[in-house]
């Protein structure tokens, strides 16, 4: 049975401080819809026996036939953290109940406009990395897109195999850390550091990029 009620959700809709919007983004087939299913199951919306297979957020007939997401799809959940966990929330809040809006986006490159749309309306994003496939091209694309929009991503490792910590560490060291460093240097107008990082990362400049700064420079760098 669904473990929250409309009466719990409705008042939070008017409390901006208690609303969190998050998009799931990553490469195709890295279990975004599967994780959505598990969360829906935890919330009592779908039966546990079917979660992971149902792909509840793939509602269209063509999505179900092809077993892939084509359109972004939003769900909402109610979350009431324990007293202990509430202490970790540094932002202002009104009461202890939270409305969590989650958007499941498609991973296939043909539907990347859906990811762009999802990132326009979210304040955070969960990037899922399958440790067996490693860092795939679309993960890198959407990660760069999120950082360019000023969204700080959270990274979640998913894997059907245990003991893949080394691969995740490689992802942090080779991909995520440089992205954070370069975006920090550009957005805080640290010119020397930016130039050093761009040289280190072997990013090839176009002549017109040299005069850019701030967000337009970040966009140009993320496209390389
Ligand atoms: N890669 C990965 N797949 C998993 C994992 N656990 C289960 N799966 C299965 O792998 C497939 C992933 O499918 P989806 O959840 O539809 O993947 P998706 O990221 O939503 O794919 P798109 O929406 O097409 O981008 C399903 O068959 C899952 O049952 C996991 O930890 N990693
Ligand atoms: Mg999907």
PDB file of C-alpha atoms and ligand atoms in Angstrom:
ATOM      1  CA  UNK A   1       0.000   0.000   0.000  1.00  0.00           C
ATOM      2  CA  UNK A   2       1.187   3.534  -0.780  1.00  0.00           C
ATOM      3  CA  UNK A   3       2.909   4.770   2.378  1.00  0.00           C
ATOM      4  CA  UNK A   4       2.024   8.457   2.046  1.00  0.00           C
ATOM      5  CA  UNK A   5      -1.218  10.305   1.591  1.00  0.00           C
ATOM      6  CA  UNK A   6      -2.472  13.293  -0.415  1.00  0.00           C
ATOM      7  CA  UNK A   7      -3.005  15.093   2.900  1.00  0.00           C
ATOM      8  CA  UNK A   8       0.716  14.799   3.654  1.00  0.00           C
ATOM      9  CA  UNK A   9       1.767  15.943   0.177  1.00  0.00           C
ATOM     10  CA  UNK A  10      -0.659  18.819  -0.480  1.00  0.00           C
ATOM     11  CA  UNK A  11       0.545  21.259   2.259  1.00  0.00           C
ATOM     12  CA  UNK A  12       4.202  20.757   1.189  1.00  0.00           C
ATOM     13  CA  UNK A  13       3.373  21.889  -2.360  1.00  0.00           C
ATOM     14  CA  UNK A  14       3.154  25.431  -0.932  1.00  0.00           C
ATOM     15  CA  UNK A  15       6.392  25.178   1.067  1.00  0.00           C
ATOM     16  CA  UNK A  16       9.160  25.893  -1.437  1.00  0.00           C
ATOM     17  CA  UNK A  17      11.895  25.175   1.123  1.00  0.00           C
ATOM     18  CA  UNK A  18      10.649  21.600   1.488  1.00  0.00           C
ATOM     19  CA  UNK A  19      10.613  20.701  -2.203  1.00  0.00           C
ATOM     20  CA  UNK A  20      13.551  18.952  -3.881  1.00  0.00           C
ATOM     21  CA  UNK A  21      13.696  18.395  -7.639  1.00  0.00           C
ATOM     22  CA  UNK A  22      16.113  15.824  -8.966  1.00  0.00           C
ATOM     23  CA  UNK A  23      16.773  14.273 -12.374  1.00  0.00           C
ATOM     24  CA  UNK A  24      18.303  10.856 -13.024  1.00  0.00           C
ATOM     25  CA  UNK A  25      20.746  11.153 -15.886  1.00  0.00           C
ATOM     26  CA  UNK A  26      23.299   8.824 -17.450  1.00  0.00           C
ATOM     27  CA  UNK A  27      24.113   6.600 -20.402  1.00  0.00           C
ATOM     28  CA  UNK A  28      21.501   4.294 -21.903  1.00  0.00           C
ATOM     29  CA  UNK A  29      20.773   1.090 -19.948  1.00  0.00           C
ATOM     30  CA  UNK A  30      22.506   2.150 -16.738  1.00  0.00           C
ATOM     31  CA  UNK A  31      19.443   1.278 -14.673  1.00  0.00           C
ATOM     32  CA  UNK A  32      17.744   4.683 -14.225  1.00  0.00           C
ATOM     33  CA  UNK A  33      14.257   3.278 -14.730  1.00  0.00           C
ATOM     34  CA  UNK A  34      15.174   0.264 -12.586  1.00  0.00           C
ATOM     35  CA  UNK A  35      16.159   2.533  -9.676  1.00  0.00           C
ATOM     36  CA  UNK A  36      12.924   4.502 -10.157  1.00  0.00           C
ATOM     37  CA  UNK A  37      11.052   1.215  -9.795  1.00  0.00           C
ATOM     38  CA  UNK A  38      12.861   0.379  -6.566  1.00  0.00           C
ATOM     39  CA  UNK A  39      12.039   3.793  -5.104  1.00  0.00           C
ATOM     40  CA  UNK A  40       8.380   3.429  -6.132  1.00  0.00           C
ATOM     41  CA  UNK A  41       8.400  -0.007  -4.524  1.00  0.00           C
ATOM     42  CA  UNK A  42       9.856   1.428  -1.294  1.00  0.00           C
ATOM     43  CA  UNK A  43       7.061   4.013  -1.342  1.00  0.00           C
ATOM     44  CA  UNK A  44       4.528   1.216  -1.701  1.00  0.00           C
ATOM     45  CA  UNK A  45       3.366   2.299  -5.175  1.00  0.00           C
ATOM     46  CA  UNK A  46       4.339  -0.928  -6.955  1.00  0.00           C
ATOM     47  CA  UNK A  47       4.708  -4.495  -5.713  1.00  0.00           C
ATOM     48  CA  UNK A  48       8.209  -5.618  -4.779  1.00  0.00           C
ATOM     49  CA  UNK A  49       7.882  -8.789  -6.858  1.00  0.00           C
ATOM     50  CA  UNK A  50       7.629  -6.677 -10.035  1.00  0.00           C
ATOM     51  CA  UNK A  51       9.974  -3.803  -9.209  1.00  0.00           C
ATOM     52  CA  UNK A  52      12.948  -3.573 -11.538  1.00  0.00           C
ATOM     53  CA  UNK A  53      10.988  -5.267 -14.315  1.00  0.00           C
ATOM     54  CA  UNK A  54       7.906  -3.074 -14.442  1.00  0.00           C
ATOM     55  CA  UNK A  55       9.771   0.097 -15.496  1.00  0.00           C
ATOM     56  CA  UNK A  56       6.810   2.035 -14.118  1.00  0.00           C
ATOM     57  CA  UNK A  57       8.037   5.336 -15.569  1.00  0.00           C
ATOM     58  CA  UNK A  58       8.192   3.940 -19.123  1.00  0.00           C
ATOM     59  CA  UNK A  59       4.507   4.531 -19.670  1.00  0.00           C
ATOM     60  CA  UNK A  60       4.343   4.735 -23.482  1.00  0.00           C
ATOM     61  CA  UNK A  61       3.628   1.659 -25.578  1.00  0.00           C
ATOM     62  CA  UNK A  62       6.807   2.140 -27.660  1.00  0.00           C
ATOM     63  CA  UNK A  63       8.879   2.491 -24.459  1.00  0.00           C
ATOM     64  CA  UNK A  64       7.498  -0.768 -23.115  1.00  0.00           C
ATOM     65  CA  UNK A  65       7.962  -2.605 -26.415  1.00  0.00           C
ATOM     66  CA  UNK A  66      11.564  -1.421 -26.824  1.00  0.00           C
ATOM     67  CA  UNK A  67      12.431  -1.550 -23.077  1.00  0.00           C
ATOM     68  CA  UNK A  68      13.968   1.920 -23.196  1.00  0.00           C
ATOM     69  CA  UNK A  69      12.920   5.358 -21.984  1.00  0.00           C
ATOM     70  CA  UNK A  70      12.023   7.860 -24.712  1.00  0.00           C
ATOM     71  CA  UNK A  71      10.382  10.718 -22.792  1.00  0.00           C
ATOM     72  CA  UNK A  72      11.354  12.203 -19.448  1.00  0.00           C
ATOM     73  CA  UNK A  73       8.878  11.209 -16.800  1.00  0.00           C
ATOM     74  CA  UNK A  74       8.336  12.755 -13.370  1.00  0.00           C
ATOM     75  CA  UNK A  75       7.076  11.153 -10.184  1.00  0.00           C
ATOM     76  CA  UNK A  76       6.782  12.581  -6.709  1.00  0.00           C
ATOM     77  CA  UNK A  77       7.499  10.959  -3.378  1.00  0.00           C
ATOM     78  CA  UNK A  78       7.063  11.973   0.229  1.00  0.00           C
ATOM     79  CA  UNK A  79      10.076  11.810   2.532  1.00  0.00           C
ATOM     80  CA  UNK A  80      10.164  12.394   6.257  1.00  0.00           C
ATOM     81  CA  UNK A  81      13.753  12.088   7.518  1.00  0.00           C
ATOM     82  CA  UNK A  82      14.497  10.840  11.016  1.00  0.00           C
ATOM     83  CA  UNK A  83      15.429  13.445  13.656  1.00  0.00           C
ATOM     84  CA  UNK A  84      19.045  12.400  13.259  1.00  0.00           C
ATOM     85  CA  UNK A  85      19.034  12.861   9.471  1.00  0.00           C
ATOM     86  CA  UNK A  86      17.219  16.204   9.757  1.00  0.00           C
ATOM     87  CA  UNK A  87      20.339  17.594  11.445  1.00  0.00           C
ATOM     88  CA  UNK A  88      22.264  17.073   8.189  1.00  0.00           C
ATOM     89  CA  UNK A  89      19.943  19.440   6.273  1.00  0.00           C
ATOM     90  CA  UNK A  90      21.687  22.783   6.305  1.00  0.00           C
ATOM     91  CA  UNK A  91      19.143  24.721   4.178  1.00  0.00           C
ATOM     92  CA  UNK A  92      16.126  26.410   5.742  1.00  0.00           C
ATOM     93  CA  UNK A  93      13.034  24.222   5.958  1.00  0.00           C
ATOM     94  CA  UNK A  94       9.471  24.403   7.141  1.00  0.00           C
ATOM     95  CA  UNK A  95       8.590  21.277   9.121  1.00  0.00           C
ATOM     96  CA  UNK A  96      10.066  17.843   8.596  1.00  0.00           C
ATOM     97  CA  UNK A  97       8.162  16.471   5.568  1.00  0.00           C
ATOM     98  CA  UNK A  98       9.704  16.830   2.072  1.00  0.00           C
ATOM     99  CA  UNK A  99       8.222  16.571  -1.391  1.00  0.00           C
ATOM    100  CA  UNK A 100      10.736  14.903  -3.702  1.00  0.00           C
ATOM    101  CA  UNK A 101      10.112  15.358  -7.421  1.00  0.00           C
ATOM    102  CA  UNK A 102      12.140  12.862  -9.429  1.00  0.00           C
ATOM    103  CA  UNK A 103      12.547  12.971 -13.190  1.00  0.00           C
ATOM    104  CA  UNK A 104      13.661   9.862 -15.035  1.00  0.00           C
ATOM    105  CA  UNK A 105      15.307  10.909 -18.296  1.00  0.00           C
ATOM    106  CA  UNK A 106      16.203   8.778 -21.325  1.00  0.00           C
ATOM    107  CA  UNK A 107      19.840   7.789 -21.825  1.00  0.00           C
ATOM    108  CA  UNK A 108      19.823   7.326 -25.604  1.00  0.00           C
ATOM    109  CA  UNK A 109      21.524  10.138 -27.503  1.00  0.00           C
ATOM    110  CA  UNK A 110      18.529  10.488 -29.888  1.00  0.00           C
ATOM    111  CA  UNK A 111      16.423  11.681 -26.959  1.00  0.00           C
ATOM    112  CA  UNK A 112      18.961  14.014 -25.377  1.00  0.00           C
ATOM    113  CA  UNK A 113      16.616  16.997 -25.718  1.00  0.00           C
ATOM    114  CA  UNK A 114      14.555  15.311 -22.989  1.00  0.00           C
ATOM    115  CA  UNK A 115      17.602  15.449 -20.685  1.00  0.00           C
ATOM    116  CA  UNK A 116      18.058  19.142 -21.475  1.00  0.00           C
ATOM    117  CA  UNK A 117      14.408  19.764 -20.588  1.00  0.00           C
ATOM    118  CA  UNK A 118      14.728  17.788 -17.347  1.00  0.00           C
ATOM    119  CA  UNK A 119      17.848  19.705 -16.306  1.00  0.00           C
ATOM    120  CA  UNK A 120      16.017  23.018 -16.818  1.00  0.00           C
ATOM    121  CA  UNK A 121      13.595  22.238 -14.008  1.00  0.00           C
ATOM    122  CA  UNK A 122      15.788  20.448 -11.479  1.00  0.00           C
ATOM    123  CA  UNK A 123      18.153  21.718  -8.824  1.00  0.00           C
ATOM    124  CA  UNK A 124      20.156  18.536  -8.490  1.00  0.00           C
ATOM    125  CA  UNK A 125      20.905  15.451 -10.451  1.00  0.00           C
ATOM    126  CA  UNK A 126      21.867  11.859  -9.831  1.00  0.00           C
ATOM    127  CA  UNK A 127      24.433  10.513 -12.293  1.00  0.00           C
ATOM    128  CA  UNK A 128      24.425   6.743 -12.312  1.00  0.00           C
ATOM    129  CA  UNK A 129      27.559   4.948 -13.421  1.00  0.00           C
ATOM    130  CA  UNK A 130      27.474   1.251 -14.109  1.00  0.00           C
ATOM    131  CA  UNK A 131      30.792  -0.074 -12.868  1.00  0.00           C
ATOM    132  CA  UNK A 132      30.964  -2.850 -15.404  1.00  0.00           C
ATOM    133  CA  UNK A 133      30.505  -0.564 -18.427  1.00  0.00           C
ATOM    134  CA  UNK A 134      32.466   2.285 -16.836  1.00  0.00           C
ATOM    135  CA  UNK A 135      32.284   5.842 -18.075  1.00  0.00           C
ATOM    136  CA  UNK A 136      30.215   5.894 -21.255  1.00  0.00           C
ATOM    137  CA  UNK A 137      29.973   8.689 -23.757  1.00  0.00           C
ATOM    138  CA  UNK A 138      26.438   9.794 -22.907  1.00  0.00           C
ATOM    139  CA  UNK A 139      27.248   9.882 -19.171  1.00  0.00           C
ATOM    140  CA  UNK A 140      30.025  12.329 -19.922  1.00  0.00           C
ATOM    141  CA  UNK A 141      27.752  14.419 -22.191  1.00  0.00           C
ATOM    142  CA  UNK A 142      24.949  14.775 -19.641  1.00  0.00           C
ATOM    143  CA  UNK A 143      27.392  15.330 -16.800  1.00  0.00           C
ATOM    144  CA  UNK A 144      28.954  18.247 -18.690  1.00  0.00           C
ATOM    145  CA  UNK A 145      25.475  19.583 -19.506  1.00  0.00           C
ATOM    146  CA  UNK A 146      24.514  19.519 -15.816  1.00  0.00           C
ATOM    147  CA  UNK A 147      27.725  21.228 -14.675  1.00  0.00           C
ATOM    148  CA  UNK A 148      27.307  23.919 -17.358  1.00  0.00           C
ATOM    149  CA  UNK A 149      23.853  24.664 -15.951  1.00  0.00           C
ATOM    150  CA  UNK A 150      25.376  25.079 -12.477  1.00  0.00           C
ATOM    151  CA  UNK A 151      23.852  21.874 -11.149  1.00  0.00           C
ATOM    152  CA  UNK A 152      26.113  19.938  -8.785  1.00  0.00           C
ATOM    153  CA  UNK A 153      25.741  16.265  -9.617  1.00  0.00           C
ATOM    154  CA  UNK A 154      25.634  13.401  -7.141  1.00  0.00           C
ATOM    155  CA  UNK A 155      27.229  10.234  -8.454  1.00  0.00           C
ATOM    156  CA  UNK A 156      25.818   6.826  -7.680  1.00  0.00           C
ATOM    157  CA  UNK A 157      27.593   3.630  -8.650  1.00  0.00           C
ATOM    158  CA  UNK A 158      25.358   0.836  -9.876  1.00  0.00           C
ATOM    159  CA  UNK A 159      26.528  -2.644 -10.565  1.00  0.00           C
ATOM    160  CA  UNK A 160      25.275  -6.154 -10.971  1.00  0.00           C
ATOM    161  CA  UNK A 161      28.718  -7.340  -9.777  1.00  0.00           C
ATOM    162  CA  UNK A 162      30.270  -6.738  -6.339  1.00  0.00           C
ATOM    163  CA  UNK A 163      33.753  -5.255  -5.656  1.00  0.00           C
ATOM    164  CA  UNK A 164      33.926  -2.524  -8.291  1.00  0.00           C
ATOM    165  CA  UNK A 165      35.192   0.239  -6.002  1.00  0.00           C
ATOM    166  CA  UNK A 166      38.375   0.696  -8.070  1.00  0.00           C
ATOM    167  CA  UNK A 167      36.388   1.583 -11.194  1.00  0.00           C
ATOM    168  CA  UNK A 168      34.341   4.170  -9.340  1.00  0.00           C
ATOM    169  CA  UNK A 169      37.508   5.688  -7.915  1.00  0.00           C
ATOM    170  CA  UNK A 170      38.922   5.945 -11.453  1.00  0.00           C
ATOM    171  CA  UNK A 171      35.732   7.703 -12.539  1.00  0.00           C
ATOM    172  CA  UNK A 172      36.119  10.247  -9.713  1.00  0.00           C
ATOM    173  CA  UNK A 173      39.811  10.816 -10.414  1.00  0.00           C
ATOM    174  CA  UNK A 174      39.732  10.984 -14.201  1.00  0.00           C
ATOM    175  CA  UNK A 175      36.335  12.486 -14.938  1.00  0.00           C
ATOM    176  CA  UNK A 176      34.494  14.088 -12.061  1.00  0.00           C
ATOM    177  CA  UNK A 177      37.397  15.767 -10.291  1.00  0.00           C
ATOM    178  CA  UNK A 178      38.728  17.546 -13.438  1.00  0.00           C
ATOM    179  CA  UNK A 179      35.177  18.671 -14.344  1.00  0.00           C
ATOM    180  CA  UNK A 180      34.669  20.190 -10.879  1.00  0.00           C
ATOM    181  CA  UNK A 181      38.113  21.826 -10.893  1.00  0.00           C
ATOM    182  CA  UNK A 182      37.729  23.388 -14.336  1.00  0.00           C
ATOM    183  CA  UNK A 183      34.188  24.611 -13.653  1.00  0.00           C
ATOM    184  CA  UNK A 184      35.287  26.156 -10.334  1.00  0.00           C
ATOM    185  CA  UNK A 185      38.243  27.937 -11.985  1.00  0.00           C
ATOM    186  CA  UNK A 186      36.146  29.292 -14.875  1.00  0.00           C
ATOM    187  CA  UNK A 187      33.096  30.357 -12.870  1.00  0.00           C
ATOM    188  CA  UNK A 188      35.281  32.098 -10.263  1.00  0.00           C
ATOM    189  CA  UNK A 189      37.296  33.841 -12.989  1.00  0.00           C
ATOM    190  CA  UNK A 190      40.617  32.299 -11.896  1.00  0.00           C
ATOM    191  CA  UNK A 191      42.305  32.961 -15.226  1.00  0.00           C
ATOM    192  CA  UNK A 192      45.743  31.470 -14.542  1.00  0.00           C
ATOM    193  CA  UNK A 193      44.321  28.286 -13.048  1.00  0.00           C
ATOM    194  CA  UNK A 194      41.858  27.973 -15.944  1.00  0.00           C
ATOM    195  CA  UNK A 195      44.652  28.251 -18.518  1.00  0.00           C
ATOM    196  CA  UNK A 196      46.760  25.649 -16.656  1.00  0.00           C
ATOM    197  CA  UNK A 197      43.872  23.182 -16.381  1.00  0.00           C
ATOM    198  CA  UNK A 198      42.911  23.591 -20.020  1.00  0.00           C
ATOM    199  CA  UNK A 199      46.491  22.890 -21.066  1.00  0.00           C
ATOM    200  CA  UNK A 200      46.703  19.871 -18.731  1.00  0.00           C
ATOM    201  CA  UNK A 201      43.441  18.436 -20.059  1.00  0.00           C
ATOM    202  CA  UNK A 202      44.694  18.976 -23.620  1.00  0.00           C
ATOM    203  CA  UNK A 203      41.589  20.933 -24.616  1.00  0.00           C
ATOM    204  CA  UNK A 204      41.992  22.523 -28.046  1.00  0.00           C
ATOM    205  CA  UNK A 205      40.866  26.152 -28.163  1.00  0.00           C
ATOM    206  CA  UNK A 206      39.118  27.812 -31.108  1.00  0.00           C
ATOM    207  CA  UNK A 207      40.390  31.351 -31.678  1.00  0.00           C
ATOM    208  CA  UNK A 208      37.021  32.864 -30.641  1.00  0.00           C
ATOM    209  CA  UNK A 209      37.045  30.890 -27.349  1.00  0.00           C
ATOM    210  CA  UNK A 210      40.072  32.838 -26.125  1.00  0.00           C
ATOM    211  CA  UNK A 211      37.973  35.956 -25.423  1.00  0.00           C
ATOM    212  CA  UNK A 212      35.188  34.119 -23.604  1.00  0.00           C
ATOM    213  CA  UNK A 213      34.812  33.929 -19.847  1.00  0.00           C
ATOM    214  CA  UNK A 214      32.325  32.727 -17.224  1.00  0.00           C
ATOM    215  CA  UNK A 215      29.422  30.597 -18.369  1.00  0.00           C
ATOM    216  CA  UNK A 216      30.085  30.959 -22.114  1.00  0.00           C
ATOM    217  CA  UNK A 217      33.683  29.751 -21.621  1.00  0.00           C
ATOM    218  CA  UNK A 218      32.467  26.848 -19.462  1.00  0.00           C
ATOM    219  CA  UNK A 219      30.028  25.860 -22.223  1.00  0.00           C
ATOM    220  CA  UNK A 220      32.805  25.953 -24.830  1.00  0.00           C
ATOM    221  CA  UNK A 221      35.149  23.871 -22.649  1.00  0.00           C
ATOM    222  CA  UNK A 222      32.471  21.289 -21.832  1.00  0.00           C
ATOM    223  CA  UNK A 223      31.746  20.847 -25.543  1.00  0.00           C
ATOM    224  CA  UNK A 224      35.395  19.812 -26.214  1.00  0.00           C
TER     225      UNK A 224
HETATM  226  N1  LIG B   1      23.486  -1.533 -15.873  1.00  0.00           N
HETATM  227  C1  LIG B   1      22.807  -2.098 -14.868  1.00  0.00           C
HETATM  228  N2  LIG B   1      21.689  -2.759 -15.208  1.00  0.00           N
HETATM  229  C2  LIG B   1      20.956  -3.322 -14.216  1.00  0.00           C
HETATM  230  C3  LIG B   1      21.369  -3.244 -12.865  1.00  0.00           C
HETATM  231  N3  LIG B   1      20.455  -3.878 -12.125  1.00  0.00           N
HETATM  232  C4  LIG B   1      19.517  -4.332 -12.963  1.00  0.00           C
HETATM  233  N4  LIG B   1      19.807  -4.022 -14.246  1.00  0.00           N
HETATM  234  C5  LIG B   1      19.072  -4.409 -15.452  1.00  0.00           C
HETATM  235  O1  LIG B   1      19.618  -3.747 -16.576  1.00  0.00           O
HETATM  236  C6  LIG B   1      18.648  -3.138 -17.403  1.00  0.00           C
HETATM  237  C7  LIG B   1      18.644  -1.619 -17.262  1.00  0.00           C
HETATM  238  O2  LIG B   1      17.454  -1.079 -17.799  1.00  0.00           O
HETATM  239  P1  LIG B   1      16.809   0.338 -17.431  1.00  0.00           P
HETATM  240  O3  LIG B   1      16.619   0.473 -15.968  1.00  0.00           O
HETATM  241  O4  LIG B   1      15.614   0.476 -18.315  1.00  0.00           O
HETATM  242  O5  LIG B   1      17.962   1.319 -17.901  1.00  0.00           O
HETATM  243  P2  LIG B   1      17.805   2.866 -18.201  1.00  0.00           P
HETATM  244  O6  LIG B   1      19.052   3.526 -17.688  1.00  0.00           O
HETATM  245  O7  LIG B   1      16.525   3.381 -17.686  1.00  0.00           O
HETATM  246  O8  LIG B   1      17.826   2.860 -19.792  1.00  0.00           O
HETATM  247  P3  LIG B   1      17.287   4.032 -20.774  1.00  0.00           P
HETATM  248  O9  LIG B   1      16.063   4.594 -20.192  1.00  0.00           O
HETATM  249  O10 LIG B   1      17.046   3.363 -22.056  1.00  0.00           O
HETATM  250  O11 LIG B   1      18.399   5.030 -20.840  1.00  0.00           O
HETATM  251  C8  LIG B   1      17.408  -3.773 -16.957  1.00  0.00           C
HETATM  252  O12 LIG B   1      17.289  -4.980 -17.641  1.00  0.00           O
HETATM  253  C9  LIG B   1      17.679  -4.037 -15.465  1.00  0.00           C
HETATM  254  O13 LIG B   1      16.913  -5.067 -14.936  1.00  0.00           O
HETATM  255  C10 LIG B   1      22.585  -2.561 -12.548  1.00  0.00           C
HETATM  256  O14 LIG B   1      23.020  -2.466 -11.408  1.00  0.00           O
HETATM  257  N5  LIG B   1      23.260  -2.024 -13.606  1.00  0.00           N
HETATM  258 MG1  LIG B   2      14.955   4.328 -18.622  1.00  0.00          MG
END
